[in-house]
Amino acid sequence: MSRPPRHGGSLDRAVAEFGGAHADWLDLSTGINPVPWPVPPIPAEIWERLPEHSLEDYCLDAARAYYSVPEGAAIVAAPGTQAIIQRLGDLIGTNRRIGIVTPTYGEYDWCLATPDRVVGTVRAIPAYEDGYDGVVFGNPNNPDGARHAGETDRTAVAALLAHSGTVIVDEAFADVAPETSYVPDTGNDGLIVLRSFGKFFGLAGIRLGFAIGPPGDMARLRRLLGPWAVPGPALFVGGRALRDIAWIAETRTRLMRDRQRLTGLLERHGFAIAGHTDLFVLAVHDRAPGIAAALARARIWVRSFDKDAAWLRFGLPGDDAAFARLEKALAQAV
């Protein structure tokens, strides 16, 4: 990959290209919950002191329970899952052939491809006999929402692990599909699962994520991240939010309802639905670039893709007014 991948959420780019101020825009370019967990007042000492081990333990204990981490696995907190992805190469090692199930989050190719590690793109989890000794895949996947948790996929994963392979599962969007998670299988050598806090809880600016896997790999990752990797306010908020079982249940219900509403809106305006999670919808239209530009002129930012110009990914509008604004803009754009 010759240049860093582009991501959603770049309102600076939207403003530079189409004008207006940040506050004028309806940002639907990410898969972030638009109705965030309500952050309580953070005690002054959390801001004023380096993060204590007890505060990190408070957050990790909540994460272990929320993600159902098995007893034989370890969990590490990081300042966002991107910080973990940047260090995966050090965990995987060299002289490996890694298959990245695509389309997916572009940072894996960018971070893992080196002269002494072969990284290839595959359309499905490869069998061990295909010559790969490692695989990276999203579950559910970004941007198409594909789930890789059926019997065939799990059999392929088990075969790779049985032959000392490496399996990295990016579950950034699994909060809305917990039944698909590979976390219950962690603890087995070679299996590492990444979980993102900010997307489901709507607090991407907190920069908090987790890696779950074998104790040895997690100890090495902790050393790579260094001391005080996660700020105290993030640990405090994460520890509180991950324990808010009522809010979590209500939010899953609301996100499913709003995703269904968004799907219907897009279909009424001529889009075909290529995939989804309950945090975004991937839609297809033969005039997608022109529609995206028209929406941008109406100060609505959606995610387009270099790999397929017919794709547009829509995050969820946060309320009735945002849905009405999108519907009005689509009626004029399509």
mmCIF file of C-alpha atoms in Angstrom:
data_model
loop_
_atom_site.group_PDB
_atom_site.id
_atom_site.type_symbol
_atom_site.label_atom_id
_atom_site.label_comp_id
_atom_site.label_asym_id
_atom_site.label_seq_id
_atom_site.Cartn_x
_atom_site.Cartn_y
_atom_site.Cartn_z
ATOM 1 C CA MET A 1 0.000 0.000 0.000
ATOM 2 C CA SER A 2 1.626 3.239 -1.153
ATOM 3 C CA ARG A 3 -0.226 5.741 1.046
ATOM 4 C CA PRO A 4 -2.045 5.628 4.374
ATOM 5 C CA PRO A 5 -5.699 4.580 4.111
ATOM 6 C CA ARG A 6 -8.462 7.155 4.358
ATOM 7 C CA HIS A 7 -11.040 6.856 7.122
ATOM 8 C CA GLY A 8 -14.445 8.199 7.977
ATOM 9 C CA GLY A 9 -14.855 11.035 10.436
ATOM 10 C CA SER A 10 -12.556 13.512 8.717
ATOM 11 C CA LEU A 11 -14.710 16.603 9.038
ATOM 12 C CA ASP A 12 -11.657 18.805 8.495
ATOM 13 C CA ARG A 13 -11.495 17.425 4.961
ATOM 14 C CA ALA A 14 -15.237 17.960 4.460
ATOM 15 C CA VAL A 15 -15.019 21.569 5.609
ATOM 16 C CA ALA A 16 -11.942 22.250 3.487
ATOM 17 C CA GLU A 17 -13.603 20.871 0.363
ATOM 18 C CA PHE A 18 -17.218 21.968 0.787
ATOM 19 C CA GLY A 19 -17.129 24.802 3.321
ATOM 20 C CA GLY A 20 -19.081 25.585 6.435
ATOM 21 C CA ALA A 21 -18.074 25.051 10.054
ATOM 22 C CA HIS A 22 -17.868 21.738 11.851
ATOM 23 C CA ALA A 23 -21.104 22.460 13.684
ATOM 24 C CA ASP A 24 -22.961 22.793 10.364
ATOM 25 C CA TRP A 25 -22.304 19.193 9.390
ATOM 26 C CA LEU A 26 -24.224 15.970 9.969
ATOM 27 C CA ASP A 27 -21.412 13.420 10.126
ATOM 28 C CA LEU A 28 -22.621 10.001 8.976
ATOM 29 C CA SER A 29 -19.190 8.880 7.785
ATOM 30 C CA THR A 30 -18.361 6.715 10.796
ATOM 31 C CA GLY A 31 -19.869 3.721 12.562
ATOM 32 C CA ILE A 32 -19.960 5.528 15.902
ATOM 33 C CA ASN A 33 -23.122 5.515 18.017
ATOM 34 C CA PRO A 34 -24.551 9.055 17.657
ATOM 35 C CA VAL A 35 -26.203 8.896 21.092
ATOM 36 C CA PRO A 36 -23.263 8.441 23.469
ATOM 37 C CA TRP A 37 -23.181 7.026 26.959
ATOM 38 C CA PRO A 38 -23.767 9.956 29.348
ATOM 39 C CA VAL A 39 -20.396 10.746 30.916
ATOM 40 C CA PRO A 40 -20.687 11.696 34.610
ATOM 41 C CA PRO A 41 -18.462 14.272 36.308
ATOM 42 C CA ILE A 42 -14.906 12.953 36.527
ATOM 43 C CA PRO A 43 -13.238 13.444 39.935
ATOM 44 C CA ALA A 44 -10.487 16.038 39.945
ATOM 45 C CA GLU A 45 -7.850 13.581 41.141
ATOM 46 C CA ILE A 46 -8.402 11.483 38.006
ATOM 47 C CA TRP A 47 -7.256 14.446 35.922
ATOM 48 C CA GLU A 48 -4.469 15.457 38.255
ATOM 49 C CA ARG A 49 -2.651 12.167 38.890
ATOM 50 C CA LEU A 50 -0.975 9.539 36.771
ATOM 51 C CA PRO A 51 -3.305 6.544 36.306
ATOM 52 C CA GLU A 52 -3.063 4.241 39.312
ATOM 53 C CA HIS A 53 -2.923 0.467 38.900
ATOM 54 C CA SER A 54 -6.161 0.259 40.849
ATOM 55 C CA LEU A 55 -7.925 2.471 38.266
ATOM 56 C CA GLU A 56 -6.643 0.309 35.409
ATOM 57 C CA ASP A 57 -7.813 -2.799 37.269
ATOM 58 C CA TYR A 58 -11.226 -1.164 37.761
ATOM 59 C CA CYS A 59 -11.574 -0.729 34.001
ATOM 60 C CA LEU A 60 -10.123 -4.132 33.087
ATOM 61 C CA ASP A 61 -12.365 -5.964 35.562
ATOM 62 C CA ALA A 62 -15.398 -4.328 33.957
ATOM 63 C CA ALA A 63 -14.138 -5.146 30.454
ATOM 64 C CA ARG A 64 -13.405 -8.768 31.394
ATOM 65 C CA ALA A 65 -16.968 -9.220 32.633
ATOM 66 C CA TYR A 66 -18.596 -7.288 29.751
ATOM 67 C CA TYR A 67 -16.704 -9.158 27.025
ATOM 68 C CA SER A 68 -16.995 -12.529 28.852
ATOM 69 C CA VAL A 69 -13.243 -13.113 28.824
ATOM 70 C CA PRO A 70 -12.484 -16.710 29.857
ATOM 71 C CA GLU A 71 -10.295 -17.439 32.856
ATOM 72 C CA GLY A 72 -7.334 -18.649 30.762
ATOM 73 C CA ALA A 73 -7.109 -15.458 28.677
ATOM 74 C CA ALA A 74 -5.604 -12.072 29.500
ATOM 75 C CA ILE A 75 -6.843 -8.591 28.593
ATOM 76 C CA VAL A 76 -4.863 -5.414 27.958
ATOM 77 C CA ALA A 77 -6.171 -1.851 27.695
ATOM 78 C CA ALA A 78 -4.754 0.528 25.093
ATOM 79 C CA PRO A 79 -5.396 4.102 23.904
ATOM 80 C CA GLY A 80 -7.684 2.823 21.148
ATOM 81 C CA THR A 81 -7.454 -0.373 19.114
ATOM 82 C CA GLN A 82 -5.412 1.481 16.491
ATOM 83 C CA ALA A 83 -2.561 1.624 19.019
ATOM 84 C CA ILE A 84 -2.742 -2.177 19.229
ATOM 85 C CA ILE A 85 -2.846 -2.600 15.449
ATOM 86 C CA GLN A 86 0.335 -0.528 15.182
ATOM 87 C CA ARG A 87 2.098 -3.126 17.355
ATOM 88 C CA LEU A 88 0.661 -6.324 15.905
ATOM 89 C CA GLY A 89 3.701 -6.834 13.707
ATOM 90 C CA ASP A 90 5.841 -7.178 16.833
ATOM 91 C CA LEU A 91 3.488 -9.881 18.128
ATOM 92 C CA ILE A 92 3.144 -11.762 14.851
ATOM 93 C CA GLY A 93 6.855 -11.777 14.058
ATOM 94 C CA THR A 94 8.623 -12.087 10.710
ATOM 95 C CA ASN A 95 8.792 -14.747 8.011
ATOM 96 C CA ARG A 96 5.038 -15.191 8.139
ATOM 97 C CA ARG A 97 2.402 -15.230 5.419
ATOM 98 C CA ILE A 98 -0.665 -13.349 6.631
ATOM 99 C CA GLY A 99 -3.987 -13.268 4.797
ATOM 100 C CA ILE A 100 -6.209 -10.241 5.348
ATOM 101 C CA VAL A 101 -9.871 -10.971 4.610
ATOM 102 C CA THR A 102 -10.996 -8.056 2.459
ATOM 103 C CA PRO A 103 -12.626 -5.658 2.055
ATOM 104 C CA THR A 104 -11.822 -4.501 5.575
ATOM 105 C CA TYR A 105 -10.220 -1.788 7.679
ATOM 106 C CA GLY A 106 -7.263 -0.534 5.655
ATOM 107 C CA GLU A 107 -4.770 -0.101 8.496
ATOM 108 C CA TYR A 108 -3.985 -3.826 8.673
ATOM 109 C CA ASP A 109 -2.323 -3.899 5.280
ATOM 110 C CA TRP A 110 -0.566 -0.605 6.017
ATOM 111 C CA CYS A 111 0.761 -1.727 9.416
ATOM 112 C CA LEU A 112 1.629 -5.372 8.727
ATOM 113 C CA ALA A 113 3.221 -5.350 5.271
ATOM 114 C CA THR A 114 7.020 -5.412 5.581
ATOM 115 C CA PRO A 115 9.873 -6.807 3.439
ATOM 116 C CA ASP A 116 10.177 -9.810 5.772
ATOM 117 C CA ARG A 117 6.460 -10.536 6.170
ATOM 118 C CA VAL A 118 4.175 -11.440 3.265
ATOM 119 C CA VAL A 119 0.700 -9.926 3.508
ATOM 120 C CA GLY A 120 -1.928 -10.979 0.983
ATOM 121 C CA THR A 121 -5.617 -10.260 0.535
ATOM 122 C CA VAL A 122 -8.127 -13.108 0.620
ATOM 123 C CA ARG A 123 -11.886 -13.241 0.283
ATOM 124 C CA ALA A 124 -12.464 -15.781 3.063
ATOM 125 C CA ILE A 125 -10.603 -17.218 6.028
ATOM 126 C CA PRO A 126 -7.989 -19.411 4.339
ATOM 127 C CA ALA A 127 -7.564 -23.080 5.066
ATOM 128 C CA TYR A 128 -4.218 -24.079 6.517
ATOM 129 C CA GLU A 129 -3.519 -25.953 3.275
ATOM 130 C CA ASP A 130 -3.712 -22.661 1.344
ATOM 131 C CA GLY A 131 -0.247 -21.731 2.577
ATOM 132 C CA TYR A 132 -1.117 -19.032 5.093
ATOM 133 C CA ASP A 133 0.073 -19.206 8.673
ATOM 134 C CA GLY A 134 -1.962 -16.238 9.829
ATOM 135 C CA VAL A 135 -5.193 -14.372 9.126
ATOM 136 C CA VAL A 136 -6.794 -11.054 10.032
ATOM 137 C CA PHE A 137 -10.540 -10.522 9.727
ATOM 138 C CA GLY A 138 -13.314 -8.321 11.029
ATOM 139 C CA ASN A 139 -16.254 -9.852 12.853
ATOM 140 C CA PRO A 140 -18.637 -8.194 12.069
ATOM 141 C CA ASN A 141 -16.583 -6.766 9.252
ATOM 142 C CA ASN A 142 -16.093 -3.138 8.306
ATOM 143 C CA PRO A 143 -17.407 -1.908 5.857
ATOM 144 C CA ASP A 144 -19.888 -4.613 4.828
ATOM 145 C CA GLY A 145 -20.962 -6.041 8.192
ATOM 146 C CA ALA A 146 -20.101 -9.605 7.166
ATOM 147 C CA ARG A 147 -19.945 -12.066 10.046
ATOM 148 C CA HIS A 148 -17.222 -14.700 10.089
ATOM 149 C CA ALA A 149 -18.493 -16.861 12.898
ATOM 150 C CA GLY A 150 -20.212 -19.777 11.185
ATOM 151 C CA GLU A 151 -19.111 -23.400 11.357
ATOM 152 C CA THR A 152 -16.919 -23.190 8.234
ATOM 153 C CA ASP A 153 -15.100 -20.096 9.507
ATOM 154 C CA ARG A 154 -14.583 -21.488 12.985
ATOM 155 C CA THR A 155 -13.232 -24.745 11.551
ATOM 156 C CA ALA A 156 -10.725 -22.808 9.427
ATOM 157 C CA VAL A 157 -9.662 -20.747 12.455
ATOM 158 C CA ALA A 158 -9.227 -23.887 14.566
ATOM 159 C CA ALA A 159 -7.063 -25.488 11.859
ATOM 160 C CA LEU A 160 -4.757 -22.453 11.683
ATOM 161 C CA LEU A 161 -4.395 -22.383 15.458
ATOM 162 C CA ALA A 162 -3.720 -26.114 15.563
ATOM 163 C CA HIS A 163 -0.751 -25.556 13.218
ATOM 164 C CA SER A 164 0.732 -22.700 15.312
ATOM 165 C CA GLY A 165 -0.937 -20.056 13.174
ATOM 166 C CA THR A 166 -1.889 -16.521 14.175
ATOM 167 C CA VAL A 167 -5.506 -15.328 14.086
ATOM 168 C CA ILE A 168 -6.369 -11.653 14.663
ATOM 169 C CA VAL A 169 -10.092 -10.926 14.980
ATOM 170 C CA ASP A 170 -11.168 -7.279 14.878
ATOM 171 C CA GLU A 171 -14.445 -7.083 16.796
ATOM 172 C CA ALA A 172 -14.781 -3.304 16.832
ATOM 173 C CA PHE A 173 -18.488 -3.640 15.969
ATOM 174 C CA ALA A 174 -19.279 -6.808 17.930
ATOM 175 C CA ASP A 175 -21.072 -4.968 20.754
ATOM 176 C CA VAL A 176 -24.184 -5.101 18.565
ATOM 177 C CA ALA A 177 -23.622 -8.785 17.732
ATOM 178 C CA PRO A 178 -22.114 -10.336 20.887
ATOM 179 C CA GLU A 179 -23.247 -13.814 19.911
ATOM 180 C CA THR A 180 -20.691 -13.846 17.058
ATOM 181 C CA SER A 181 -17.664 -13.107 19.250
ATOM 182 C CA TYR A 182 -14.489 -15.189 19.355
ATOM 183 C CA VAL A 183 -13.664 -13.942 22.858
ATOM 184 C CA PRO A 184 -14.888 -17.203 24.484
ATOM 185 C CA ASP A 185 -12.164 -19.022 22.502
ATOM 186 C CA THR A 186 -9.330 -16.738 23.614
ATOM 187 C CA GLY A 187 -6.566 -18.166 25.740
ATOM 188 C CA ASN A 188 -5.631 -20.543 22.922
ATOM 189 C CA ASP A 189 -2.150 -19.800 21.569
ATOM 190 C CA GLY A 190 -2.286 -17.611 18.472
ATOM 191 C CA LEU A 191 -5.789 -16.128 18.878
ATOM 192 C CA ILE A 192 -6.033 -12.396 19.615
ATOM 193 C CA VAL A 193 -9.337 -10.482 19.647
ATOM 194 C CA LEU A 194 -9.525 -6.684 19.499
ATOM 195 C CA ARG A 195 -12.442 -4.788 21.014
ATOM 196 C CA SER A 196 -13.179 -1.080 20.619
ATOM 197 C CA PHE A 197 -14.874 0.951 23.348
ATOM 198 C CA GLY A 198 -15.600 4.184 21.502
ATOM 199 C CA LYS A 199 -17.884 2.996 18.711
ATOM 200 C CA PHE A 200 -20.745 1.377 20.615
ATOM 201 C CA PHE A 201 -20.511 3.766 23.560
ATOM 202 C CA GLY A 202 -20.317 6.768 21.220
ATOM 203 C CA LEU A 203 -17.151 8.118 22.829
ATOM 204 C CA ALA A 204 -14.476 7.767 20.165
ATOM 205 C CA GLY A 205 -12.518 10.679 21.600
ATOM 206 C CA ILE A 206 -11.853 8.704 24.788
ATOM 207 C CA ARG A 207 -9.375 6.522 22.815
ATOM 208 C CA LEU A 208 -9.885 3.239 24.621
ATOM 209 C CA GLY A 209 -9.626 -0.271 23.263
ATOM 210 C CA PHE A 210 -8.721 -3.770 24.394
ATOM 211 C CA ALA A 211 -6.787 -6.795 23.219
ATOM 212 C CA ILE A 212 -7.755 -10.229 24.532
ATOM 213 C CA GLY A 213 -5.564 -13.263 24.050
ATOM 214 C CA PRO A 214 -2.958 -15.653 25.464
ATOM 215 C CA PRO A 215 -1.274 -14.356 28.646
ATOM 216 C CA GLY A 216 2.190 -14.434 27.072
ATOM 217 C CA ASP A 217 1.208 -12.345 24.052
ATOM 218 C CA MET A 218 -0.741 -9.926 26.217
ATOM 219 C CA ALA A 219 2.223 -9.453 28.563
ATOM 220 C CA ARG A 220 4.395 -8.633 25.566
ATOM 221 C CA LEU A 221 1.805 -6.183 24.227
ATOM 222 C CA ARG A 222 1.632 -4.467 27.603
ATOM 223 C CA ARG A 223 5.415 -3.959 27.511
ATOM 224 C CA LEU A 224 5.191 -2.586 23.973
ATOM 225 C CA LEU A 225 2.506 -0.087 24.994
ATOM 226 C CA GLY A 226 4.557 1.104 27.948
ATOM 227 C CA PRO A 227 3.457 2.523 31.310
ATOM 228 C CA TRP A 228 0.391 4.762 31.665
ATOM 229 C CA ALA A 229 -0.692 3.929 28.118
ATOM 230 C CA VAL A 230 -4.342 4.781 28.794
ATOM 231 C CA PRO A 231 -5.203 8.121 30.448
ATOM 232 C CA GLY A 232 -6.971 8.027 33.790
ATOM 233 C CA PRO A 233 -10.181 9.692 32.532
ATOM 234 C CA ALA A 234 -10.541 7.007 29.843
ATOM 235 C CA LEU A 235 -10.089 4.223 32.411
ATOM 236 C CA PHE A 236 -12.629 5.856 34.719
ATOM 237 C CA VAL A 237 -15.233 6.333 31.993
ATOM 238 C CA GLY A 238 -14.644 2.868 30.548
ATOM 239 C CA GLY A 239 -14.975 1.219 33.944
ATOM 240 C CA ARG A 240 -18.263 2.989 34.605
ATOM 241 C CA ALA A 241 -19.813 2.573 31.145
ATOM 242 C CA LEU A 242 -18.970 -1.119 30.764
ATOM 243 C CA ARG A 243 -20.890 -1.787 33.996
ATOM 244 C CA ASP A 244 -24.032 0.078 32.853
ATOM 245 C CA ILE A 245 -25.994 -3.014 31.879
ATOM 246 C CA ALA A 246 -29.346 -1.216 31.530
ATOM 247 C CA TRP A 247 -27.945 1.417 29.144
ATOM 248 C CA ILE A 248 -26.191 -1.280 27.103
ATOM 249 C CA ALA A 249 -29.402 -3.291 26.656
ATOM 250 C CA GLU A 250 -31.487 -0.228 25.791
ATOM 251 C CA THR A 251 -28.855 0.965 23.326
ATOM 252 C CA ARG A 252 -28.718 -2.337 21.465
ATOM 253 C CA THR A 253 -32.484 -2.156 20.991
ATOM 254 C CA ARG A 254 -32.390 1.474 19.833
ATOM 255 C CA LEU A 255 -29.515 0.915 17.406
ATOM 256 C CA MET A 256 -31.284 -2.040 15.798
ATOM 257 C CA ARG A 257 -34.461 0.008 15.376
ATOM 258 C CA ASP A 258 -32.601 2.990 13.914
ATOM 259 C CA ARG A 259 -30.564 0.827 11.554
ATOM 260 C CA GLN A 260 -33.777 -0.715 10.225
ATOM 261 C CA ARG A 261 -35.178 2.784 9.761
ATOM 262 C CA LEU A 262 -32.046 3.881 7.885
ATOM 263 C CA THR A 263 -32.138 0.791 5.681
ATOM 264 C CA GLY A 264 -35.732 1.513 4.693
ATOM 265 C CA LEU A 265 -34.934 5.160 3.952
ATOM 266 C CA LEU A 266 -32.051 4.237 1.656
ATOM 267 C CA GLU A 267 -34.057 1.578 -0.167
ATOM 268 C CA ARG A 268 -36.847 4.079 -0.817
ATOM 269 C CA HIS A 269 -34.290 6.292 -2.546
ATOM 270 C CA GLY A 270 -33.015 3.610 -4.886
ATOM 271 C CA PHE A 271 -30.092 2.153 -2.966
ATOM 272 C CA ALA A 272 -29.349 -1.545 -2.761
ATOM 273 C CA ILE A 273 -28.131 -2.689 0.644
ATOM 274 C CA ALA A 274 -24.786 -4.486 0.481
ATOM 275 C CA GLY A 275 -24.463 -5.124 4.210
ATOM 276 C CA HIS A 276 -24.829 -3.657 7.653
ATOM 277 C CA THR A 277 -24.293 -3.821 11.348
ATOM 278 C CA ASP A 278 -26.539 -2.000 13.771
ATOM 279 C CA LEU A 279 -24.019 0.875 13.664
ATOM 280 C CA PHE A 280 -23.844 1.474 9.890
ATOM 281 C CA VAL A 281 -25.311 0.508 6.535
ATOM 282 C CA LEU A 282 -23.290 -0.126 3.371
ATOM 283 C CA ALA A 283 -25.379 0.900 0.365
ATOM 284 C CA VAL A 284 -24.822 0.668 -3.380
ATOM 285 C CA HIS A 285 -25.909 3.081 -6.091
ATOM 286 C CA ASP A 286 -24.617 3.516 -9.645
ATOM 287 C CA ARG A 287 -24.482 7.285 -9.075
ATOM 288 C CA ALA A 288 -22.864 7.074 -5.632
ATOM 289 C CA PRO A 289 -20.069 9.652 -6.230
ATOM 290 C CA GLY A 290 -22.532 12.293 -7.398
ATOM 291 C CA ILE A 291 -24.910 11.532 -4.538
ATOM 292 C CA ALA A 292 -22.079 11.812 -2.007
ATOM 293 C CA ALA A 293 -21.082 15.180 -3.452
ATOM 294 C CA ALA A 294 -24.686 16.434 -3.367
ATOM 295 C CA LEU A 295 -25.026 15.324 0.252
ATOM 296 C CA ALA A 296 -21.773 17.083 1.077
ATOM 297 C CA ARG A 297 -23.088 20.313 -0.435
ATOM 298 C CA ALA A 298 -26.003 19.887 1.979
ATOM 299 C CA ARG A 299 -23.416 19.483 4.781
ATOM 300 C CA ILE A 300 -23.987 15.726 5.208
ATOM 301 C CA TRP A 301 -20.795 13.668 5.209
ATOM 302 C CA VAL A 302 -20.916 9.978 4.271
ATOM 303 C CA ARG A 303 -18.148 7.453 3.664
ATOM 304 C CA SER A 304 -17.114 6.731 0.086
ATOM 305 C CA PHE A 305 -14.553 4.149 -1.029
ATOM 306 C CA ASP A 306 -11.709 4.112 -3.510
ATOM 307 C CA LYS A 307 -12.039 0.347 -3.892
ATOM 308 C CA ASP A 308 -15.622 0.549 -5.187
ATOM 309 C CA ALA A 309 -17.065 3.856 -6.375
ATOM 310 C CA ALA A 310 -20.631 2.513 -6.114
ATOM 311 C CA TRP A 311 -20.372 2.087 -2.352
ATOM 312 C CA LEU A 312 -21.495 4.564 0.266
ATOM 313 C CA ARG A 313 -21.484 3.773 3.976
ATOM 314 C CA PHE A 314 -24.010 5.588 6.157
ATOM 315 C CA GLY A 315 -23.726 5.863 9.911
ATOM 316 C CA LEU A 316 -26.894 6.231 11.937
ATOM 317 C CA PRO A 317 -28.636 9.594 12.271
ATOM 318 C CA GLY A 318 -28.983 10.344 15.963
ATOM 319 C CA ASP A 319 -32.569 11.623 16.152
ATOM 320 C CA ASP A 320 -35.710 12.397 14.155
ATOM 321 C CA ALA A 321 -34.353 15.751 13.005
ATOM 322 C CA ALA A 322 -31.215 14.109 11.608
ATOM 323 C CA PHE A 323 -33.274 11.448 9.828
ATOM 324 C CA ALA A 324 -35.500 14.152 8.312
ATOM 325 C CA ARG A 325 -32.455 16.132 7.189
ATOM 326 C CA LEU A 326 -30.966 13.082 5.485
ATOM 327 C CA GLU A 327 -34.244 12.169 3.807
ATOM 328 C CA LYS A 328 -34.686 15.691 2.429
ATOM 329 C CA ALA A 329 -31.115 15.761 1.105
ATOM 330 C CA LEU A 330 -31.441 12.340 -0.516
ATOM 331 C CA ALA A 331 -34.676 13.356 -2.239
ATOM 332 C CA GLN A 332 -32.768 16.216 -3.874
ATOM 333 C CA ALA A 333 -29.579 14.235 -4.559
ATOM 334 C CA VAL A 334 -30.868 11.005 -6.107
#
